[in-house]
Amino acid sequence: MNTSLSERPLIRPLKLGTRASPLAMAQAFEARTRLCTAHGWDETMVEIVPVTASGDKILDRPLAEIGGKALWTKELDAWLFEGEIDFAVHSMKDVETIRPEEFCIAAVLPRADVRDVLVGAASIHAIPPGARVGTSAPRRAAQMLHARSDLQIVGFRGNVATRLAKLHAGEADVTLLAAAGLQRLDETGVGTPLDEHEWLPAPAQGAIGIECLAANNDVRGWLAAIDDRPTHEAVLAERALLKALGGNCHSPIAVLTTHHETSLTLRAAIFSPDGAERVEAHETFAPGDSAGPQRLAHRLLANAPESVTVHFSGE
């Protein structure tokens, strides 16, 4: 805990903002339980305030075409600015890399399963030739096409239930979902988890972040009690890599963090969207060393062909 921040007693219920989707609500409940347990509060002292995010309203087009990851955060950002909520909970993989300086990721909860789950086939090798893969994620599409160039990618957006319903309706033959999300929704019997060393996850996958105003020392102090330092360090490193690469919602990038006693190793791969080109590298550095992710980004981009680098703005 950061003891330099305020730890004043709580005198009113705090308001926790969240997207209204079932998964986001499950994440908000987890954050509330952890916070109240850490401080000995009754759960009535944290009020969950749901909002329907723009990203949940427009499901017929890829996110990158309609505003990117900001569509998951802009309503909650406005509520934080206006004082309607005290803090907000996010899936960190859905939070844009560069955030307004007025905000602070005050806590990151212990990371859940980072793997993707394949639904509709027992393995990537077992997917029938020419099958349709439902995904709107550039990383998943590029990795799948790199492994199986015969497959077809079809756009697939929506929450877990929506995507499973689309799959069952025959809009695709297979799809991919995050294991962490399925576990938080108690859908652990769905699909086949893919080995994270063979199928690299998205940056910050499986991590829940809690954001507040940077100037609100009271809230930052309370949230510090539930911050999981190893997860926070890994998420910061992965987001620093994204920033150094100049990645955006169109950029296929996958990354896996390994913790050592006093260091982190980032293993990352960047792709051309069609999966034809893949460049991988790794870097080991001390937690908090922003130069480590920068070195990795420079190595990846230096070794990548133009068909890859055109989708990144890093140097």
PDB file of C-alpha atoms in Angstrom:
ATOM      1  CA  MET A   1       0.000   0.000   0.000  1.00  0.00           C
ATOM      2  CA  ASN A   2       1.148   3.538  -0.716  1.00  0.00           C
ATOM      3  CA  THR A   3       1.125   5.062   2.764  1.00  0.00           C
ATOM      4  CA  SER A   4       1.751   8.543   1.372  1.00  0.00           C
ATOM      5  CA  LEU A   5      -1.871   8.648   0.227  1.00  0.00           C
ATOM      6  CA  SER A   6      -4.797   9.463   2.466  1.00  0.00           C
ATOM      7  CA  GLU A   7      -6.350   6.627   4.475  1.00  0.00           C
ATOM      8  CA  ARG A   8      -9.171   8.615   6.047  1.00  0.00           C
ATOM      9  CA  PRO A   9     -12.241   6.752   7.295  1.00  0.00           C
ATOM     10  CA  LEU A  10     -15.055   6.310   4.813  1.00  0.00           C
ATOM     11  CA  ILE A  11     -17.964   8.641   5.639  1.00  0.00           C
ATOM     12  CA  ARG A  12     -20.289   7.922   2.692  1.00  0.00           C
ATOM     13  CA  PRO A  13     -20.844   5.123   0.184  1.00  0.00           C
ATOM     14  CA  LEU A  14     -18.450   5.186  -2.759  1.00  0.00           C
ATOM     15  CA  LYS A  15     -19.777   4.915  -6.302  1.00  0.00           C
ATOM     16  CA  LEU A  16     -18.109   2.369  -8.586  1.00  0.00           C
ATOM     17  CA  GLY A  17     -18.817   2.890 -12.286  1.00  0.00           C
ATOM     18  CA  THR A  18     -18.847  -0.006 -14.721  1.00  0.00           C
ATOM     19  CA  ARG A  19     -20.101  -1.033 -18.129  1.00  0.00           C
ATOM     20  CA  ALA A  20     -23.462  -2.750 -17.849  1.00  0.00           C
ATOM     21  CA  SER A  21     -22.483  -5.964 -19.658  1.00  0.00           C
ATOM     22  CA  PRO A  22     -22.683  -9.192 -17.625  1.00  0.00           C
ATOM     23  CA  LEU A  23     -18.897  -9.625 -17.624  1.00  0.00           C
ATOM     24  CA  ALA A  24     -18.225  -6.023 -16.601  1.00  0.00           C
ATOM     25  CA  MET A  25     -20.766  -6.342 -13.794  1.00  0.00           C
ATOM     26  CA  ALA A  26     -19.067  -9.531 -12.577  1.00  0.00           C
ATOM     27  CA  GLN A  27     -15.757  -7.648 -12.533  1.00  0.00           C
ATOM     28  CA  ALA A  28     -17.349  -4.793 -10.579  1.00  0.00           C
ATOM     29  CA  PHE A  29     -18.735  -7.234  -8.004  1.00  0.00           C
ATOM     30  CA  GLU A  30     -15.271  -8.754  -7.611  1.00  0.00           C
ATOM     31  CA  ALA A  31     -13.708  -5.323  -7.146  1.00  0.00           C
ATOM     32  CA  ARG A  32     -16.315  -4.354  -4.561  1.00  0.00           C
ATOM     33  CA  THR A  33     -15.871  -7.582  -2.621  1.00  0.00           C
ATOM     34  CA  ARG A  34     -12.086  -7.216  -2.542  1.00  0.00           C
ATOM     35  CA  LEU A  35     -12.251  -3.556  -1.497  1.00  0.00           C
ATOM     36  CA  CYS A  36     -14.817  -4.086   1.244  1.00  0.00           C
ATOM     37  CA  THR A  37     -12.963  -7.145   2.571  1.00  0.00           C
ATOM     38  CA  ALA A  38      -9.666  -5.256   2.653  1.00  0.00           C
ATOM     39  CA  HIS A  39     -11.148  -2.403   4.692  1.00  0.00           C
ATOM     40  CA  GLY A  40     -13.756  -4.269   6.730  1.00  0.00           C
ATOM     41  CA  TRP A  41     -16.616  -2.325   5.080  1.00  0.00           C
ATOM     42  CA  ASP A  42     -20.145  -3.544   4.567  1.00  0.00           C
ATOM     43  CA  GLU A  43     -20.786  -4.010   0.842  1.00  0.00           C
ATOM     44  CA  THR A  44     -23.465  -1.298   1.005  1.00  0.00           C
ATOM     45  CA  MET A  45     -20.559   1.167   1.275  1.00  0.00           C
ATOM     46  CA  VAL A  46     -19.722   0.623  -2.412  1.00  0.00           C
ATOM     47  CA  GLU A  47     -22.582   1.321  -4.819  1.00  0.00           C
ATOM     48  CA  ILE A  48     -22.205  -0.157  -8.305  1.00  0.00           C
ATOM     49  CA  VAL A  49     -23.313   2.284 -11.024  1.00  0.00           C
ATOM     50  CA  PRO A  50     -23.707   0.677 -14.478  1.00  0.00           C
ATOM     51  CA  VAL A  51     -23.583   2.491 -17.818  1.00  0.00           C
ATOM     52  CA  THR A  52     -24.193   1.157 -21.323  1.00  0.00           C
ATOM     53  CA  ALA A  53     -20.947   1.974 -23.129  1.00  0.00           C
ATOM     54  CA  SER A  54     -20.915   3.089 -26.753  1.00  0.00           C
ATOM     55  CA  GLY A  55     -18.928  -0.039 -27.612  1.00  0.00           C
ATOM     56  CA  ASP A  56     -21.828  -2.168 -26.382  1.00  0.00           C
ATOM     57  CA  LYS A  57     -24.373  -0.304 -28.511  1.00  0.00           C
ATOM     58  CA  ILE A  58     -22.774  -0.732 -31.935  1.00  0.00           C
ATOM     59  CA  LEU A  59     -22.171  -4.404 -32.696  1.00  0.00           C
ATOM     60  CA  ASP A  60     -22.354  -4.607 -36.496  1.00  0.00           C
ATOM     61  CA  ARG A  61     -18.899  -3.159 -37.234  1.00  0.00           C
ATOM     62  CA  PRO A  62     -15.362  -3.765 -35.961  1.00  0.00           C
ATOM     63  CA  LEU A  63     -14.425  -1.580 -33.014  1.00  0.00           C
ATOM     64  CA  ALA A  64     -11.497  -0.091 -34.917  1.00  0.00           C
ATOM     65  CA  GLU A  65     -13.919   1.375 -37.476  1.00  0.00           C
ATOM     66  CA  ILE A  66     -16.172   3.174 -35.004  1.00  0.00           C
ATOM     67  CA  GLY A  67     -13.814   4.839 -32.542  1.00  0.00           C
ATOM     68  CA  GLY A  68     -11.575   2.172 -31.046  1.00  0.00           C
ATOM     69  CA  LYS A  69     -11.146   1.314 -27.387  1.00  0.00           C
ATOM     70  CA  ALA A  70     -12.272   4.762 -26.234  1.00  0.00           C
ATOM     71  CA  LEU A  71     -15.821   3.526 -26.867  1.00  0.00           C
ATOM     72  CA  TRP A  72     -15.448   1.321 -23.783  1.00  0.00           C
ATOM     73  CA  THR A  73     -14.291   4.154 -21.517  1.00  0.00           C
ATOM     74  CA  LYS A  74     -15.707   7.517 -22.612  1.00  0.00           C
ATOM     75  CA  GLU A  75     -18.979   7.373 -20.640  1.00  0.00           C
ATOM     76  CA  LEU A  76     -17.171   6.341 -17.465  1.00  0.00           C
ATOM     77  CA  ASP A  77     -14.530   9.015 -18.090  1.00  0.00           C
ATOM     78  CA  ALA A  78     -17.243  11.664 -18.254  1.00  0.00           C
ATOM     79  CA  TRP A  79     -18.788  10.444 -15.014  1.00  0.00           C
ATOM     80  CA  LEU A  80     -15.405  10.555 -13.271  1.00  0.00           C
ATOM     81  CA  PHE A  81     -14.782  14.098 -14.498  1.00  0.00           C
ATOM     82  CA  GLU A  82     -18.239  15.188 -13.347  1.00  0.00           C
ATOM     83  CA  GLY A  83     -18.010  13.489  -9.946  1.00  0.00           C
ATOM     84  CA  GLU A  84     -20.915  11.144 -10.664  1.00  0.00           C
ATOM     85  CA  ILE A  85     -18.722   8.181  -9.672  1.00  0.00           C
ATOM     86  CA  ASP A  86     -15.639   7.877  -7.459  1.00  0.00           C
ATOM     87  CA  PHE A  87     -13.839   5.205  -9.486  1.00  0.00           C
ATOM     88  CA  ALA A  88     -14.390   2.920 -12.465  1.00  0.00           C
ATOM     89  CA  VAL A  89     -13.569  -0.704 -13.199  1.00  0.00           C
ATOM     90  CA  HIS A  90     -12.156  -1.757 -16.573  1.00  0.00           C
ATOM     91  CA  SER A  91     -10.899  -4.814 -18.415  1.00  0.00           C
ATOM     92  CA  MET A  92      -7.366  -3.514 -18.922  1.00  0.00           C
ATOM     93  CA  LYS A  93      -7.051  -5.041 -22.385  1.00  0.00           C
ATOM     94  CA  ASP A  94      -9.940  -2.790 -23.461  1.00  0.00           C
ATOM     95  CA  VAL A  95      -8.429   0.458 -22.145  1.00  0.00           C
ATOM     96  CA  GLU A  96      -6.754   2.704 -24.728  1.00  0.00           C
ATOM     97  CA  THR A  97      -2.996   2.952 -24.304  1.00  0.00           C
ATOM     98  CA  ILE A  98      -2.789   6.716 -23.808  1.00  0.00           C
ATOM     99  CA  ARG A  99      -5.211   7.999 -21.179  1.00  0.00           C
ATOM    100  CA  PRO A 100      -6.014  11.548 -19.984  1.00  0.00           C
ATOM    101  CA  GLU A 101      -3.446  12.611 -17.397  1.00  0.00           C
ATOM    102  CA  GLU A 102      -6.250  13.462 -14.970  1.00  0.00           C
ATOM    103  CA  PHE A 103      -6.871   9.731 -14.468  1.00  0.00           C
ATOM    104  CA  CYS A 104      -4.883   7.167 -12.514  1.00  0.00           C
ATOM    105  CA  ILE A 105      -4.971   3.371 -12.589  1.00  0.00           C
ATOM    106  CA  ALA A 106      -4.929   3.136  -8.810  1.00  0.00           C
ATOM    107  CA  ALA A 107      -5.259  -0.641  -8.515  1.00  0.00           C
ATOM    108  CA  VAL A 108      -5.007  -3.754 -10.646  1.00  0.00           C
ATOM    109  CA  LEU A 109      -6.547  -6.942  -9.284  1.00  0.00           C
ATOM    110  CA  PRO A 110      -4.693 -10.286  -9.374  1.00  0.00           C
ATOM    111  CA  ARG A 111      -4.484 -11.468 -12.944  1.00  0.00           C
ATOM    112  CA  ALA A 112      -6.800 -14.266 -14.022  1.00  0.00           C
ATOM    113  CA  ASP A 113      -6.179 -16.858 -16.730  1.00  0.00           C
ATOM    114  CA  VAL A 114      -4.503 -15.126 -19.697  1.00  0.00           C
ATOM    115  CA  ARG A 115      -5.388 -17.799 -22.260  1.00  0.00           C
ATOM    116  CA  ASP A 116      -7.793 -17.653 -25.177  1.00  0.00           C
ATOM    117  CA  VAL A 117     -10.384 -20.402 -25.503  1.00  0.00           C
ATOM    118  CA  LEU A 118     -11.222 -21.965 -28.863  1.00  0.00           C
ATOM    119  CA  VAL A 119     -14.943 -22.709 -29.191  1.00  0.00           C
ATOM    120  CA  GLY A 120     -16.226 -25.013 -31.902  1.00  0.00           C
ATOM    121  CA  ALA A 121     -13.186 -27.274 -32.380  1.00  0.00           C
ATOM    122  CA  ALA A 122     -10.903 -29.307 -30.131  1.00  0.00           C
ATOM    123  CA  SER A 123      -7.749 -27.614 -31.437  1.00  0.00           C
ATOM    124  CA  ILE A 124      -6.586 -25.244 -34.149  1.00  0.00           C
ATOM    125  CA  HIS A 125      -5.376 -28.274 -36.138  1.00  0.00           C
ATOM    126  CA  ALA A 126      -8.861 -29.826 -35.856  1.00  0.00           C
ATOM    127  CA  ILE A 127     -10.690 -26.864 -37.427  1.00  0.00           C
ATOM    128  CA  PRO A 128     -12.094 -28.087 -40.769  1.00  0.00           C
ATOM    129  CA  PRO A 129     -10.402 -26.752 -43.917  1.00  0.00           C
ATOM    130  CA  GLY A 130     -11.850 -23.443 -45.081  1.00  0.00           C
ATOM    131  CA  ALA A 131     -13.888 -22.972 -41.910  1.00  0.00           C
ATOM    132  CA  ARG A 132     -15.121 -19.545 -40.816  1.00  0.00           C
ATOM    133  CA  VAL A 133     -13.505 -18.070 -37.695  1.00  0.00           C
ATOM    134  CA  GLY A 134     -15.660 -15.500 -35.935  1.00  0.00           C
ATOM    135  CA  THR A 135     -13.585 -12.663 -34.469  1.00  0.00           C
ATOM    136  CA  SER A 136     -13.175  -8.912 -34.798  1.00  0.00           C
ATOM    137  CA  ALA A 137      -9.841  -8.855 -32.949  1.00  0.00           C
ATOM    138  CA  PRO A 138      -6.848  -8.183 -35.258  1.00  0.00           C
ATOM    139  CA  ARG A 139      -4.557 -10.231 -32.985  1.00  0.00           C
ATOM    140  CA  ARG A 140      -6.787 -13.294 -33.043  1.00  0.00           C
ATOM    141  CA  ALA A 141      -7.412 -13.012 -36.773  1.00  0.00           C
ATOM    142  CA  ALA A 142      -3.723 -12.642 -37.628  1.00  0.00           C
ATOM    143  CA  GLN A 143      -2.604 -15.443 -35.308  1.00  0.00           C
ATOM    144  CA  MET A 144      -5.254 -17.752 -36.701  1.00  0.00           C
ATOM    145  CA  LEU A 145      -4.379 -16.997 -40.319  1.00  0.00           C
ATOM    146  CA  HIS A 146      -0.685 -17.417 -39.533  1.00  0.00           C
ATOM    147  CA  ALA A 147      -1.429 -20.890 -38.195  1.00  0.00           C
ATOM    148  CA  ARG A 148      -4.104 -21.755 -40.793  1.00  0.00           C
ATOM    149  CA  SER A 149      -4.036 -19.644 -43.941  1.00  0.00           C
ATOM    150  CA  ASP A 150      -6.925 -21.674 -45.369  1.00  0.00           C
ATOM    151  CA  LEU A 151      -9.409 -20.321 -42.846  1.00  0.00           C
ATOM    152  CA  GLN A 152     -11.813 -17.416 -43.357  1.00  0.00           C
ATOM    153  CA  ILE A 153     -12.256 -14.585 -40.855  1.00  0.00           C
ATOM    154  CA  VAL A 154     -15.775 -13.230 -40.314  1.00  0.00           C
ATOM    155  CA  GLY A 155     -16.629 -10.241 -38.115  1.00  0.00           C
ATOM    156  CA  PHE A 156     -17.914 -11.217 -34.684  1.00  0.00           C
ATOM    157  CA  ARG A 157     -18.663  -8.711 -31.908  1.00  0.00           C
ATOM    158  CA  GLY A 158     -20.743  -8.637 -28.739  1.00  0.00           C
ATOM    159  CA  ASN A 159     -20.568  -9.968 -25.205  1.00  0.00           C
ATOM    160  CA  VAL A 160     -19.870 -13.615 -24.440  1.00  0.00           C
ATOM    161  CA  ALA A 161     -23.510 -14.698 -24.662  1.00  0.00           C
ATOM    162  CA  THR A 162     -24.015 -12.821 -27.938  1.00  0.00           C
ATOM    163  CA  ARG A 163     -20.970 -14.371 -29.582  1.00  0.00           C
ATOM    164  CA  LEU A 164     -21.900 -17.868 -28.434  1.00  0.00           C
ATOM    165  CA  ALA A 165     -25.410 -17.339 -29.791  1.00  0.00           C
ATOM    166  CA  LYS A 166     -23.998 -16.199 -33.147  1.00  0.00           C
ATOM    167  CA  LEU A 167     -21.802 -19.285 -33.240  1.00  0.00           C
ATOM    168  CA  HIS A 168     -24.728 -21.571 -32.489  1.00  0.00           C
ATOM    169  CA  ALA A 169     -26.774 -19.785 -35.177  1.00  0.00           C
ATOM    170  CA  GLY A 170     -24.150 -20.760 -37.737  1.00  0.00           C
ATOM    171  CA  GLU A 171     -22.677 -17.306 -38.416  1.00  0.00           C
ATOM    172  CA  ALA A 172     -19.228 -18.888 -37.943  1.00  0.00           C
ATOM    173  CA  ASP A 173     -17.812 -22.353 -37.392  1.00  0.00           C
ATOM    174  CA  VAL A 174     -15.451 -21.494 -34.531  1.00  0.00           C
ATOM    175  CA  THR A 175     -14.702 -18.482 -32.370  1.00  0.00           C
ATOM    176  CA  LEU A 176     -12.278 -17.384 -29.661  1.00  0.00           C
ATOM    177  CA  LEU A 177     -13.080 -16.049 -26.192  1.00  0.00           C
ATOM    178  CA  ALA A 178     -10.972 -15.000 -23.211  1.00  0.00           C
ATOM    179  CA  ALA A 179     -10.661 -17.700 -20.552  1.00  0.00           C
ATOM    180  CA  ALA A 180     -10.752 -15.049 -17.817  1.00  0.00           C
ATOM    181  CA  GLY A 181     -14.120 -13.775 -18.977  1.00  0.00           C
ATOM    182  CA  LEU A 182     -15.607 -17.252 -19.184  1.00  0.00           C
ATOM    183  CA  GLN A 183     -14.354 -18.051 -15.683  1.00  0.00           C
ATOM    184  CA  ARG A 184     -15.803 -14.852 -14.235  1.00  0.00           C
ATOM    185  CA  LEU A 185     -19.160 -15.772 -15.792  1.00  0.00           C
ATOM    186  CA  ASP A 186     -18.946 -19.366 -14.480  1.00  0.00           C
ATOM    187  CA  GLU A 187     -18.781 -20.683 -18.060  1.00  0.00           C
ATOM    188  CA  THR A 188     -15.726 -22.843 -17.431  1.00  0.00           C
ATOM    189  CA  GLY A 189     -17.010 -25.772 -19.478  1.00  0.00           C
ATOM    190  CA  VAL A 190     -16.985 -23.824 -22.749  1.00  0.00           C
ATOM    191  CA  GLY A 191     -14.382 -24.575 -25.410  1.00  0.00           C
ATOM    192  CA  THR A 192     -10.712 -25.596 -25.299  1.00  0.00           C
ATOM    193  CA  PRO A 193      -8.080 -23.313 -23.714  1.00  0.00           C
ATOM    194  CA  LEU A 194      -5.086 -22.651 -25.969  1.00  0.00           C
ATOM    195  CA  ASP A 195      -1.567 -22.902 -24.546  1.00  0.00           C
ATOM    196  CA  GLU A 196      -0.458 -19.330 -23.877  1.00  0.00           C
ATOM    197  CA  HIS A 197       3.112 -20.150 -24.938  1.00  0.00           C
ATOM    198  CA  GLU A 198       1.908 -21.259 -28.375  1.00  0.00           C
ATOM    199  CA  TRP A 199      -0.986 -18.832 -28.776  1.00  0.00           C
ATOM    200  CA  LEU A 200       0.097 -15.528 -27.205  1.00  0.00           C
ATOM    201  CA  PRO A 201      -2.554 -13.461 -25.368  1.00  0.00           C
ATOM    202  CA  ALA A 202      -3.514  -9.835 -25.830  1.00  0.00           C
ATOM    203  CA  PRO A 203      -1.685  -7.170 -23.830  1.00  0.00           C
ATOM    204  CA  ALA A 204      -3.203  -6.913 -20.329  1.00  0.00           C
ATOM    205  CA  GLN A 205      -5.545  -9.875 -20.964  1.00  0.00           C
ATOM    206  CA  GLY A 206      -7.105 -11.227 -17.762  1.00  0.00           C
ATOM    207  CA  ALA A 207      -6.365  -8.067 -15.733  1.00  0.00           C
ATOM    208  CA  ILE A 208      -8.988  -5.845 -14.074  1.00  0.00           C
ATOM    209  CA  GLY A 209      -7.973  -2.245 -13.456  1.00  0.00           C
ATOM    210  CA  ILE A 210      -9.612   0.333 -11.212  1.00  0.00           C
ATOM    211  CA  GLU A 211      -9.272   3.958 -12.252  1.00  0.00           C
ATOM    212  CA  CYS A 212      -9.946   7.186 -10.383  1.00  0.00           C
ATOM    213  CA  LEU A 213      -9.030  10.850 -10.600  1.00  0.00           C
ATOM    214  CA  ALA A 214      -5.308  11.257 -10.011  1.00  0.00           C
ATOM    215  CA  ALA A 215      -5.967  14.161  -7.650  1.00  0.00           C
ATOM    216  CA  ASN A 216      -8.298  12.152  -5.404  1.00  0.00           C
ATOM    217  CA  ASN A 217      -5.867  10.975  -2.741  1.00  0.00           C
ATOM    218  CA  ASP A 218      -8.609   9.527  -0.540  1.00  0.00           C
ATOM    219  CA  VAL A 219      -9.840   7.139  -3.227  1.00  0.00           C
ATOM    220  CA  ARG A 220      -6.297   6.299  -4.337  1.00  0.00           C
ATOM    221  CA  GLY A 221      -5.410   5.445  -0.756  1.00  0.00           C
ATOM    222  CA  TRP A 222      -8.375   3.138  -0.325  1.00  0.00           C
ATOM    223  CA  LEU A 223      -7.751   1.410  -3.653  1.00  0.00           C
ATOM    224  CA  ALA A 224      -4.063   0.856  -2.888  1.00  0.00           C
ATOM    225  CA  ALA A 225      -5.133  -1.826  -0.417  1.00  0.00           C
ATOM    226  CA  ILE A 226      -6.281  -4.133  -3.238  1.00  0.00           C
ATOM    227  CA  ASP A 227      -3.538  -3.423  -5.769  1.00  0.00           C
ATOM    228  CA  ASP A 228      -1.733  -6.606  -6.835  1.00  0.00           C
ATOM    229  CA  ARG A 229       1.794  -5.396  -7.470  1.00  0.00           C
ATOM    230  CA  PRO A 230       3.010  -8.236  -9.764  1.00  0.00           C
ATOM    231  CA  THR A 231      -0.050  -7.890 -11.999  1.00  0.00           C
ATOM    232  CA  HIS A 232       0.205  -4.106 -11.994  1.00  0.00           C
ATOM    233  CA  GLU A 233       3.871  -4.283 -12.999  1.00  0.00           C
ATOM    234  CA  ALA A 234       3.123  -6.687 -15.848  1.00  0.00           C
ATOM    235  CA  VAL A 235       0.221  -4.592 -17.129  1.00  0.00           C
ATOM    236  CA  LEU A 236       2.304  -1.410 -17.043  1.00  0.00           C
ATOM    237  CA  ALA A 237       5.079  -3.158 -18.987  1.00  0.00           C
ATOM    238  CA  GLU A 238       2.685  -4.525 -21.614  1.00  0.00           C
ATOM    239  CA  ARG A 239       1.000  -1.136 -22.027  1.00  0.00           C
ATOM    240  CA  ALA A 240       4.438   0.518 -22.294  1.00  0.00           C
ATOM    241  CA  LEU A 241       5.237  -1.902 -25.117  1.00  0.00           C
ATOM    242  CA  LEU A 242       2.003  -0.964 -26.885  1.00  0.00           C
ATOM    243  CA  LYS A 243       2.859   2.708 -26.557  1.00  0.00           C
ATOM    244  CA  ALA A 244       6.405   2.228 -27.845  1.00  0.00           C
ATOM    245  CA  LEU A 245       5.132   0.218 -30.823  1.00  0.00           C
ATOM    246  CA  GLY A 246       2.548   2.839 -31.632  1.00  0.00           C
ATOM    247  CA  GLY A 247      -0.099   0.156 -31.722  1.00  0.00           C
ATOM    248  CA  ASN A 248      -3.783   0.886 -32.246  1.00  0.00           C
ATOM    249  CA  CYS A 249      -7.007  -1.077 -32.717  1.00  0.00           C
ATOM    250  CA  HIS A 250      -5.835  -2.202 -36.167  1.00  0.00           C
ATOM    251  CA  SER A 251      -2.428  -3.470 -34.950  1.00  0.00           C
ATOM    252  CA  PRO A 252      -2.066  -7.241 -34.464  1.00  0.00           C
ATOM    253  CA  ILE A 253       0.106  -7.685 -31.369  1.00  0.00           C
ATOM    254  CA  ALA A 254       0.356 -10.500 -28.834  1.00  0.00           C
ATOM    255  CA  VAL A 255       2.418 -10.597 -25.655  1.00  0.00           C
ATOM    256  CA  LEU A 256       3.149 -12.910 -22.734  1.00  0.00           C
ATOM    257  CA  THR A 257       4.785 -11.782 -19.472  1.00  0.00           C
ATOM    258  CA  THR A 258       6.854 -14.123 -17.323  1.00  0.00           C
ATOM    259  CA  HIS A 259       7.705 -13.101 -13.759  1.00  0.00           C
ATOM    260  CA  HIS A 260      11.110 -13.826 -12.276  1.00  0.00           C
ATOM    261  CA  GLU A 261      12.326 -13.048  -8.768  1.00  0.00           C
ATOM    262  CA  THR A 262      13.537  -9.541  -9.615  1.00  0.00           C
ATOM    263  CA  SER A 263      12.643  -9.097 -13.281  1.00  0.00           C
ATOM    264  CA  LEU A 264      10.028  -9.499 -15.996  1.00  0.00           C
ATOM    265  CA  THR A 265      10.390 -11.071 -19.416  1.00  0.00           C
ATOM    266  CA  LEU A 266       8.122  -9.835 -22.178  1.00  0.00           C
ATOM    267  CA  ARG A 267       7.744 -12.117 -25.175  1.00  0.00           C
ATOM    268  CA  ALA A 268       5.887 -10.399 -27.980  1.00  0.00           C
ATOM    269  CA  ALA A 269       4.882 -11.024 -31.583  1.00  0.00           C
ATOM    270  CA  ILE A 270       3.572  -8.591 -34.180  1.00  0.00           C
ATOM    271  CA  PHE A 271       1.844  -9.656 -37.392  1.00  0.00           C
ATOM    272  CA  SER A 272       0.621  -8.477 -40.735  1.00  0.00           C
ATOM    273  CA  PRO A 273      -3.204  -8.517 -40.614  1.00  0.00           C
ATOM    274  CA  ASP A 274      -3.357 -11.416 -43.075  1.00  0.00           C
ATOM    275  CA  GLY A 275      -1.087 -13.498 -40.838  1.00  0.00           C
ATOM    276  CA  ALA A 276       1.478 -13.999 -43.589  1.00  0.00           C
ATOM    277  CA  GLU A 277       4.239 -12.246 -41.615  1.00  0.00           C
ATOM    278  CA  ARG A 278       5.086 -12.759 -37.956  1.00  0.00           C
ATOM    279  CA  VAL A 279       7.986 -11.219 -36.014  1.00  0.00           C
ATOM    280  CA  GLU A 280       8.789 -12.273 -32.447  1.00  0.00           C
ATOM    281  CA  ALA A 281      11.288 -11.063 -29.845  1.00  0.00           C
ATOM    282  CA  HIS A 282      11.686 -10.949 -26.059  1.00  0.00           C
ATOM    283  CA  GLU A 283      13.285  -8.690 -23.471  1.00  0.00           C
ATOM    284  CA  THR A 284      14.054  -9.087 -19.752  1.00  0.00           C
ATOM    285  CA  PHE A 285      14.173  -6.047 -17.468  1.00  0.00           C
ATOM    286  CA  ALA A 286      13.394  -4.832 -13.961  1.00  0.00           C
ATOM    287  CA  PRO A 287       9.774  -3.975 -13.108  1.00  0.00           C
ATOM    288  CA  GLY A 288       9.121  -0.301 -13.716  1.00  0.00           C
ATOM    289  CA  ASP A 289      11.970   0.039 -16.225  1.00  0.00           C
ATOM    290  CA  SER A 290      10.229   1.712 -19.164  1.00  0.00           C
ATOM    291  CA  ALA A 291      13.353   1.339 -21.292  1.00  0.00           C
ATOM    292  CA  GLY A 292      12.848  -2.439 -21.413  1.00  0.00           C
ATOM    293  CA  PRO A 293       9.545  -2.353 -23.342  1.00  0.00           C
ATOM    294  CA  GLN A 294      11.000   0.365 -25.580  1.00  0.00           C
ATOM    295  CA  ARG A 295      13.978  -1.829 -26.480  1.00  0.00           C
ATOM    296  CA  LEU A 296      11.649  -4.700 -27.295  1.00  0.00           C
ATOM    297  CA  ALA A 297       9.460  -2.489 -29.474  1.00  0.00           C
ATOM    298  CA  HIS A 298      12.462  -1.174 -31.394  1.00  0.00           C
ATOM    299  CA  ARG A 299      13.762  -4.705 -31.999  1.00  0.00           C
ATOM    300  CA  LEU A 300      10.388  -5.934 -33.236  1.00  0.00           C
ATOM    301  CA  LEU A 301       9.907  -3.022 -35.619  1.00  0.00           C
ATOM    302  CA  ALA A 302      13.505  -3.154 -36.859  1.00  0.00           C
ATOM    303  CA  ASN A 303      13.077  -6.799 -37.847  1.00  0.00           C
ATOM    304  CA  ALA A 304       9.582  -6.498 -39.317  1.00  0.00           C
ATOM    305  CA  PRO A 305       8.714  -6.062 -43.014  1.00  0.00           C
ATOM    306  CA  GLU A 306       6.658  -3.112 -44.213  1.00  0.00           C
ATOM    307  CA  SER A 307       3.521  -5.275 -44.349  1.00  0.00           C
ATOM    308  CA  VAL A 308       3.760  -5.341 -40.536  1.00  0.00           C
ATOM    309  CA  THR A 309       5.273  -1.946 -39.667  1.00  0.00           C
ATOM    310  CA  VAL A 310       2.645  -0.031 -41.654  1.00  0.00           C
ATOM    311  CA  HIS A 311       0.201  -0.930 -38.880  1.00  0.00           C
ATOM    312  CA  PHE A 312       2.402   0.573 -36.147  1.00  0.00           C
ATOM    313  CA  SER A 313       3.524   4.177 -35.671  1.00  0.00           C
ATOM    314  CA  GLY A 314       6.472   3.508 -33.331  1.00  0.00           C
ATOM    315  CA  GLU A 315      10.077   4.235 -34.251  1.00  0.00           C
TER     316      GLU A 315
END
